[in-house]
Amino acid sequence: MESGAIFPLLYLPPIEFFKELLNFKNDTILIDKNEHFPKQTYRNRASIYGANGALSITVPVVKGAKLHTCVKDVKISYDANWQRIHWMSLQASYRSSAYFEFYEDAFAPFYHHRYNFLFDYNLELLQTILKLLKLDVTYSFTESYQAEYPQLKDFRSSIHPKISSDYQPKKYYQVFEDKYNFIPNLSIVDLLFNQGPQAVKYL
């Protein structure tokens, strides 16, 4: 019997996503590139720690990306200058963190170079983050859409901004925690910029 997990491809995924990747790193890991694109999920949004608390940043997609659009076919919209807004938000949130400058050059290109497809954008971000974390995780992609994978743990719906998670993270230092206390399970960049090379040990 096959063991492993299937994941969605997310934008600057929450810490829980990488924790689960690690849990299944010795098993089969599938990334779904054929699922129907669901709106208002981490596939095109991320949560970071801003000066006023948790801040949601969203990658806009071309209108017409409806519920039954295959996720690999969803195009990014550039009607608004969201890249500049996201990069300014990341800088404002983490410029004073211990490791922002250490990782800045790795992330900057994602906010200056245009990508046509959300899936390609998220995939290159994932590859960059895994490299920065020094995580050796092998994964493959689905070849067609399946609603269920009985032999795999399915994270496509459970890692969701509107669904409370059972994940109980340990606390680590966050830049604005003196104002708003510790905020758990933010984007992995929150952990990276605050903990640097120690991030992988935290995971």
PDB file of N, CA, C and O in Angstrom, residues 37-81:
ATOM      1  N   PHE A  37      -9.075  25.401  -9.772  1.00  0.00           N
ATOM      2  CA  PHE A  37      -8.577  26.525  -8.965  1.00  0.00           C
ATOM      3  C   PHE A  37      -9.644  27.032  -8.003  1.00  0.00           C
ATOM      4  O   PHE A  37     -10.685  27.530  -8.426  1.00  0.00           O
ATOM      5  N   PRO A  38      -9.395  26.881  -6.679  1.00  0.00           N
ATOM      6  CA  PRO A  38     -10.346  27.412  -5.708  1.00  0.00           C
ATOM      7  C   PRO A  38      -9.938  28.824  -5.281  1.00  0.00           C
ATOM      8  O   PRO A  38      -8.769  29.101  -5.028  1.00  0.00           O
ATOM      9  N   LYS A  39     -10.912  29.719  -5.233  1.00  0.00           N
ATOM     10  CA  LYS A  39     -10.603  31.091  -4.847  1.00  0.00           C
ATOM     11  C   LYS A  39     -10.503  31.233  -3.331  1.00  0.00           C
ATOM     12  O   LYS A  39     -10.954  30.387  -2.577  1.00  0.00           O
ATOM     13  N   GLN A  40      -9.884  32.349  -2.914  1.00  0.00           N
ATOM     14  CA  GLN A  40      -9.740  32.711  -1.507  1.00  0.00           C
ATOM     15  C   GLN A  40      -9.010  31.636  -0.704  1.00  0.00           C
ATOM     16  O   GLN A  40      -9.423  31.261   0.391  1.00  0.00           O
ATOM     17  N   THR A  41      -7.923  31.147  -1.279  1.00  0.00           N
ATOM     18  CA  THR A  41      -7.082  30.170  -0.590  1.00  0.00           C
ATOM     19  C   THR A  41      -5.631  30.639  -0.638  1.00  0.00           C
ATOM     20  O   THR A  41      -5.307  31.666  -1.240  1.00  0.00           O
ATOM     21  N   TYR A  42      -4.751  29.857  -0.021  1.00  0.00           N
ATOM     22  CA  TYR A  42      -3.327  30.184  -0.024  1.00  0.00           C
ATOM     23  C   TYR A  42      -2.669  29.975  -1.392  1.00  0.00           C
ATOM     24  O   TYR A  42      -1.477  30.234  -1.537  1.00  0.00           O
ATOM     25  N   ARG A  43      -3.436  29.514  -2.375  1.00  0.00           N
ATOM     26  CA  ARG A  43      -2.835  29.328  -3.699  1.00  0.00           C
ATOM     27  C   ARG A  43      -2.387  30.650  -4.298  1.00  0.00           C
ATOM     28  O   ARG A  43      -1.446  30.693  -5.070  1.00  0.00           O
ATOM     29  N   ASN A  44      -3.075  31.727  -3.928  1.00  0.00           N
ATOM     30  CA  ASN A  44      -2.640  33.034  -4.417  1.00  0.00           C
ATOM     31  C   ASN A  44      -2.666  34.111  -3.331  1.00  0.00           C
ATOM     32  O   ASN A  44      -2.725  35.299  -3.629  1.00  0.00           O
ATOM     33  N   ARG A  45      -2.604  33.668  -2.087  1.00  0.00           N
ATOM     34  CA  ARG A  45      -2.488  34.650  -1.001  1.00  0.00           C
ATOM     35  C   ARG A  45      -1.575  34.115   0.093  1.00  0.00           C
ATOM     36  O   ARG A  45      -1.391  32.902   0.235  1.00  0.00           O
ATOM     37  N   ALA A  46      -1.007  35.042   0.847  1.00  0.00           N
ATOM     38  CA  ALA A  46      -0.132  34.670   1.958  1.00  0.00           C
ATOM     39  C   ALA A  46      -0.402  35.599   3.127  1.00  0.00           C
ATOM     40  O   ALA A  46      -0.907  36.719   2.948  1.00  0.00           O
ATOM     41  N   SER A  47      -0.054  35.136   4.315  1.00  0.00           N
ATOM     42  CA  SER A  47      -0.249  35.946   5.512  1.00  0.00           C
ATOM     43  C   SER A  47       1.107  36.249   6.143  1.00  0.00           C
ATOM     44  O   SER A  47       1.872  35.333   6.457  1.00  0.00           O
ATOM     45  N   ILE A  48       1.414  37.539   6.287  1.00  0.00           N
ATOM     46  CA  ILE A  48       2.680  37.952   6.884  1.00  0.00           C
ATOM     47  C   ILE A  48       2.386  38.808   8.121  1.00  0.00           C
ATOM     48  O   ILE A  48       1.233  39.144   8.398  1.00  0.00           O
ATOM     49  N   TYR A  49       3.426  39.176   8.860  1.00  0.00           N
ATOM     50  CA  TYR A  49       3.256  39.955  10.084  1.00  0.00           C
ATOM     51  C   TYR A  49       3.583  41.411   9.780  1.00  0.00           C
ATOM     52  O   TYR A  49       4.737  41.792   9.671  1.00  0.00           O
ATOM     53  N   GLY A  50       2.543  42.234   9.623  1.00  0.00           N
ATOM     54  CA  GLY A  50       2.733  43.644   9.345  1.00  0.00           C
ATOM     55  C   GLY A  50       2.755  44.471  10.612  1.00  0.00           C
ATOM     56  O   GLY A  50       2.573  43.955  11.720  1.00  0.00           O
ATOM     57  N   ALA A  51       2.945  45.760  10.448  1.00  0.00           N
ATOM     58  CA  ALA A  51       3.030  46.667  11.589  1.00  0.00           C
ATOM     59  C   ALA A  51       1.721  46.743  12.363  1.00  0.00           C
ATOM     60  O   ALA A  51       1.699  47.150  13.527  1.00  0.00           O
ATOM     61  N   ASN A  52       0.611  46.346  11.712  1.00  0.00           N
ATOM     62  CA  ASN A  52      -0.697  46.369  12.373  1.00  0.00           C
ATOM     63  C   ASN A  52      -1.250  44.971  12.617  1.00  0.00           C
ATOM     64  O   ASN A  52      -2.456  44.779  12.759  1.00  0.00           O
ATOM     65  N   GLY A  53      -0.361  43.980  12.631  1.00  0.00           N
ATOM     66  CA  GLY A  53      -0.786  42.606  12.864  1.00  0.00           C
ATOM     67  C   GLY A  53      -0.726  41.779  11.600  1.00  0.00           C
ATOM     68  O   GLY A  53       0.011  42.107  10.658  1.00  0.00           O
ATOM     69  N   ALA A  54      -1.497  40.706  11.561  1.00  0.00           N
ATOM     70  CA  ALA A  54      -1.483  39.823  10.398  1.00  0.00           C
ATOM     71  C   ALA A  54      -1.949  40.579   9.159  1.00  0.00           C
ATOM     72  O   ALA A  54      -2.954  41.289   9.189  1.00  0.00           O
ATOM     73  N   LEU A  55      -1.200  40.423   8.074  1.00  0.00           N
ATOM     74  CA  LEU A  55      -1.486  41.123   6.828  1.00  0.00           C
ATOM     75  C   LEU A  55      -1.578  40.109   5.701  1.00  0.00           C
ATOM     76  O   LEU A  55      -0.658  39.317   5.484  1.00  0.00           O
ATOM     77  N   SER A  56      -2.698  40.132   4.982  1.00  0.00           N
ATOM     78  CA  SER A  56      -2.898  39.220   3.862  1.00  0.00           C
ATOM     79  C   SER A  56      -2.494  39.909   2.569  1.00  0.00           C
ATOM     80  O   SER A  56      -2.931  41.034   2.297  1.00  0.00           O
ATOM     81  N   ILE A  57      -1.634  39.251   1.788  1.00  0.00           N
ATOM     82  CA  ILE A  57      -1.243  39.778   0.484  1.00  0.00           C
ATOM     83  C   ILE A  57      -1.685  38.769  -0.577  1.00  0.00           C
ATOM     84  O   ILE A  57      -1.492  37.572  -0.425  1.00  0.00           O
ATOM     85  N   THR A  58      -2.284  39.276  -1.646  1.00  0.00           N
ATOM     86  CA  THR A  58      -2.915  38.412  -2.642  1.00  0.00           C
ATOM     87  C   THR A  58      -2.362  38.673  -4.036  1.00  0.00           C
ATOM     88  O   THR A  58      -2.241  39.830  -4.453  1.00  0.00           O
ATOM     89  N   VAL A  59      -2.041  37.595  -4.748  1.00  0.00           N
ATOM     90  CA  VAL A  59      -1.644  37.688  -6.144  1.00  0.00           C
ATOM     91  C   VAL A  59      -2.923  37.683  -6.977  1.00  0.00           C
ATOM     92  O   VAL A  59      -3.658  36.695  -6.978  1.00  0.00           O
ATOM     93  N   PRO A  60      -3.223  38.770  -7.680  1.00  0.00           N
ATOM     94  CA  PRO A  60      -4.455  38.793  -8.470  1.00  0.00           C
ATOM     95  C   PRO A  60      -4.343  37.892  -9.692  1.00  0.00           C
ATOM     96  O   PRO A  60      -3.278  37.746 -10.277  1.00  0.00           O
ATOM     97  N   VAL A  61      -5.450  37.268 -10.042  1.00  0.00           N
ATOM     98  CA  VAL A  61      -5.461  36.400 -11.216  1.00  0.00           C
ATOM     99  C   VAL A  61      -6.402  36.983 -12.261  1.00  0.00           C
ATOM    100  O   VAL A  61      -7.293  37.779 -11.947  1.00  0.00           O
ATOM    101  N   VAL A  62      -6.167  36.616 -13.505  1.00  0.00           N
ATOM    102  CA  VAL A  62      -6.976  37.126 -14.607  1.00  0.00           C
ATOM    103  C   VAL A  62      -8.427  36.712 -14.417  1.00  0.00           C
ATOM    104  O   VAL A  62      -8.716  35.554 -14.097  1.00  0.00           O
ATOM    105  N   LYS A  63      -9.321  37.643 -14.585  1.00  0.00           N
ATOM    106  CA  LYS A  63     -10.745  37.345 -14.437  1.00  0.00           C
ATOM    107  C   LYS A  63     -11.149  36.268 -15.439  1.00  0.00           C
ATOM    108  O   LYS A  63     -10.704  36.257 -16.581  1.00  0.00           O
ATOM    109  N   GLY A  64     -11.994  35.380 -14.968  1.00  0.00           N
ATOM    110  CA  GLY A  64     -12.361  34.241 -15.791  1.00  0.00           C
ATOM    111  C   GLY A  64     -11.756  32.961 -15.250  1.00  0.00           C
ATOM    112  O   GLY A  64     -12.068  31.873 -15.703  1.00  0.00           O
ATOM    113  N   ALA A  65     -10.858  33.110 -14.239  1.00  0.00           N
ATOM    114  CA  ALA A  65     -10.317  31.922 -13.571  1.00  0.00           C
ATOM    115  C   ALA A  65     -11.399  31.405 -12.635  1.00  0.00           C
ATOM    116  O   ALA A  65     -11.429  31.708 -11.456  1.00  0.00           O
ATOM    117  N   LYS A  66     -12.320  30.687 -13.198  1.00  0.00           N
ATOM    118  CA  LYS A  66     -13.486  30.245 -12.434  1.00  0.00           C
ATOM    119  C   LYS A  66     -13.188  28.947 -11.693  1.00  0.00           C
ATOM    120  O   LYS A  66     -12.089  28.407 -11.766  1.00  0.00           O
ATOM    121  N   LEU A  67     -14.171  28.488 -10.987  1.00  0.00           N
ATOM    122  CA  LEU A  67     -14.009  27.336 -10.100  1.00  0.00           C
ATOM    123  C   LEU A  67     -13.487  26.108 -10.835  1.00  0.00           C
ATOM    124  O   LEU A  67     -12.772  25.310 -10.263  1.00  0.00           O
ATOM    125  N   HIS A  68     -13.826  25.974 -12.109  1.00  0.00           N
ATOM    126  CA  HIS A  68     -13.436  24.766 -12.832  1.00  0.00           C
ATOM    127  C   HIS A  68     -12.225  24.990 -13.741  1.00  0.00           C
ATOM    128  O   HIS A  68     -11.951  24.168 -14.609  1.00  0.00           O
ATOM    129  N   THR A  69     -11.528  26.107 -13.559  1.00  0.00           N
ATOM    130  CA  THR A  69     -10.298  26.346 -14.299  1.00  0.00           C
ATOM    131  C   THR A  69      -9.182  25.513 -13.680  1.00  0.00           C
ATOM    132  O   THR A  69      -8.994  25.525 -12.461  1.00  0.00           O
ATOM    133  N   CYS A  70      -8.449  24.795 -14.508  1.00  0.00           N
ATOM    134  CA  CYS A  70      -7.327  24.004 -14.011  1.00  0.00           C
ATOM    135  C   CYS A  70      -6.273  24.941 -13.427  1.00  0.00           C
ATOM    136  O   CYS A  70      -5.923  25.955 -14.031  1.00  0.00           O
ATOM    137  N   VAL A  71      -5.746  24.603 -12.262  1.00  0.00           N
ATOM    138  CA  VAL A  71      -4.845  25.509 -11.552  1.00  0.00           C
ATOM    139  C   VAL A  71      -3.597  25.840 -12.375  1.00  0.00           C
ATOM    140  O   VAL A  71      -3.067  26.954 -12.299  1.00  0.00           O
ATOM    141  N   LYS A  72      -3.127  24.908 -13.192  1.00  0.00           N
ATOM    142  CA  LYS A  72      -1.931  25.177 -13.988  1.00  0.00           C
ATOM    143  C   LYS A  72      -2.192  26.157 -15.130  1.00  0.00           C
ATOM    144  O   LYS A  72      -1.254  26.679 -15.741  1.00  0.00           O
ATOM    145  N   ASP A  73      -3.478  26.434 -15.390  1.00  0.00           N
ATOM    146  CA  ASP A  73      -3.839  27.341 -16.475  1.00  0.00           C
ATOM    147  C   ASP A  73      -4.223  28.740 -15.990  1.00  0.00           C
ATOM    148  O   ASP A  73      -4.548  29.611 -16.803  1.00  0.00           O
ATOM    149  N   VAL A  74      -4.186  28.954 -14.688  1.00  0.00           N
ATOM    150  CA  VAL A  74      -4.574  30.251 -14.127  1.00  0.00           C
ATOM    151  C   VAL A  74      -3.465  31.271 -14.385  1.00  0.00           C
ATOM    152  O   VAL A  74      -2.307  31.049 -14.032  1.00  0.00           O
ATOM    153  N   LYS A  75      -3.839  32.383 -14.993  1.00  0.00           N
ATOM    154  CA  LYS A  75      -2.864  33.433 -15.314  1.00  0.00           C
ATOM    155  C   LYS A  75      -2.882  34.543 -14.271  1.00  0.00           C
ATOM    156  O   LYS A  75      -3.926  34.865 -13.695  1.00  0.00           O
ATOM    157  N   ILE A  76      -1.714  35.122 -14.042  1.00  0.00           N
ATOM    158  CA  ILE A  76      -1.582  36.244 -13.113  1.00  0.00           C
ATOM    159  C   ILE A  76      -2.014  37.530 -13.805  1.00  0.00           C
ATOM    160  O   ILE A  76      -1.705  37.755 -14.977  1.00  0.00           O
ATOM    161  N   SER A  77      -2.742  38.375 -13.087  1.00  0.00           N
ATOM    162  CA  SER A  77      -3.149  39.668 -13.607  1.00  0.00           C
ATOM    163  C   SER A  77      -2.151  40.755 -13.188  1.00  0.00           C
ATOM    164  O   SER A  77      -1.697  40.780 -12.040  1.00  0.00           O
ATOM    165  N   TYR A  78      -1.854  41.634 -14.127  1.00  0.00           N
ATOM    166  CA  TYR A  78      -0.969  42.764 -13.835  1.00  0.00           C
ATOM    167  C   TYR A  78      -1.693  44.087 -14.048  1.00  0.00           C
ATOM    168  O   TYR A  78      -1.064  45.121 -14.301  1.00  0.00           O
ATOM    169  N   ASP A  79      -3.015  44.061 -13.936  1.00  0.00           N
ATOM    170  CA  ASP A  79      -3.790  45.299 -14.056  1.00  0.00           C
ATOM    171  C   ASP A  79      -3.392  46.295 -12.976  1.00  0.00           C
ATOM    172  O   ASP A  79      -3.407  47.510 -13.199  1.00  0.00           O
ATOM    173  N   ALA A  80      -3.059  45.784 -11.813  1.00  0.00           N
ATOM    174  CA  ALA A  80      -2.538  46.617 -10.722  1.00  0.00           C
ATOM    175  C   ALA A  80      -1.088  46.208 -10.460  1.00  0.00           C
ATOM    176  O   ALA A  80      -0.692  45.084 -10.764  1.00  0.00           O
ATOM    177  N   ASN A  81      -0.311  47.119  -9.900  1.00  0.00           N
ATOM    178  CA  ASN A  81       1.104  46.837  -9.652  1.00  0.00           C
ATOM    179  C   ASN A  81       1.268  46.106  -8.324  1.00  0.00           C
ATOM    180  O   ASN A  81       1.861  46.615  -7.369  1.00  0.00           O
TER     181      ASN A  81
END
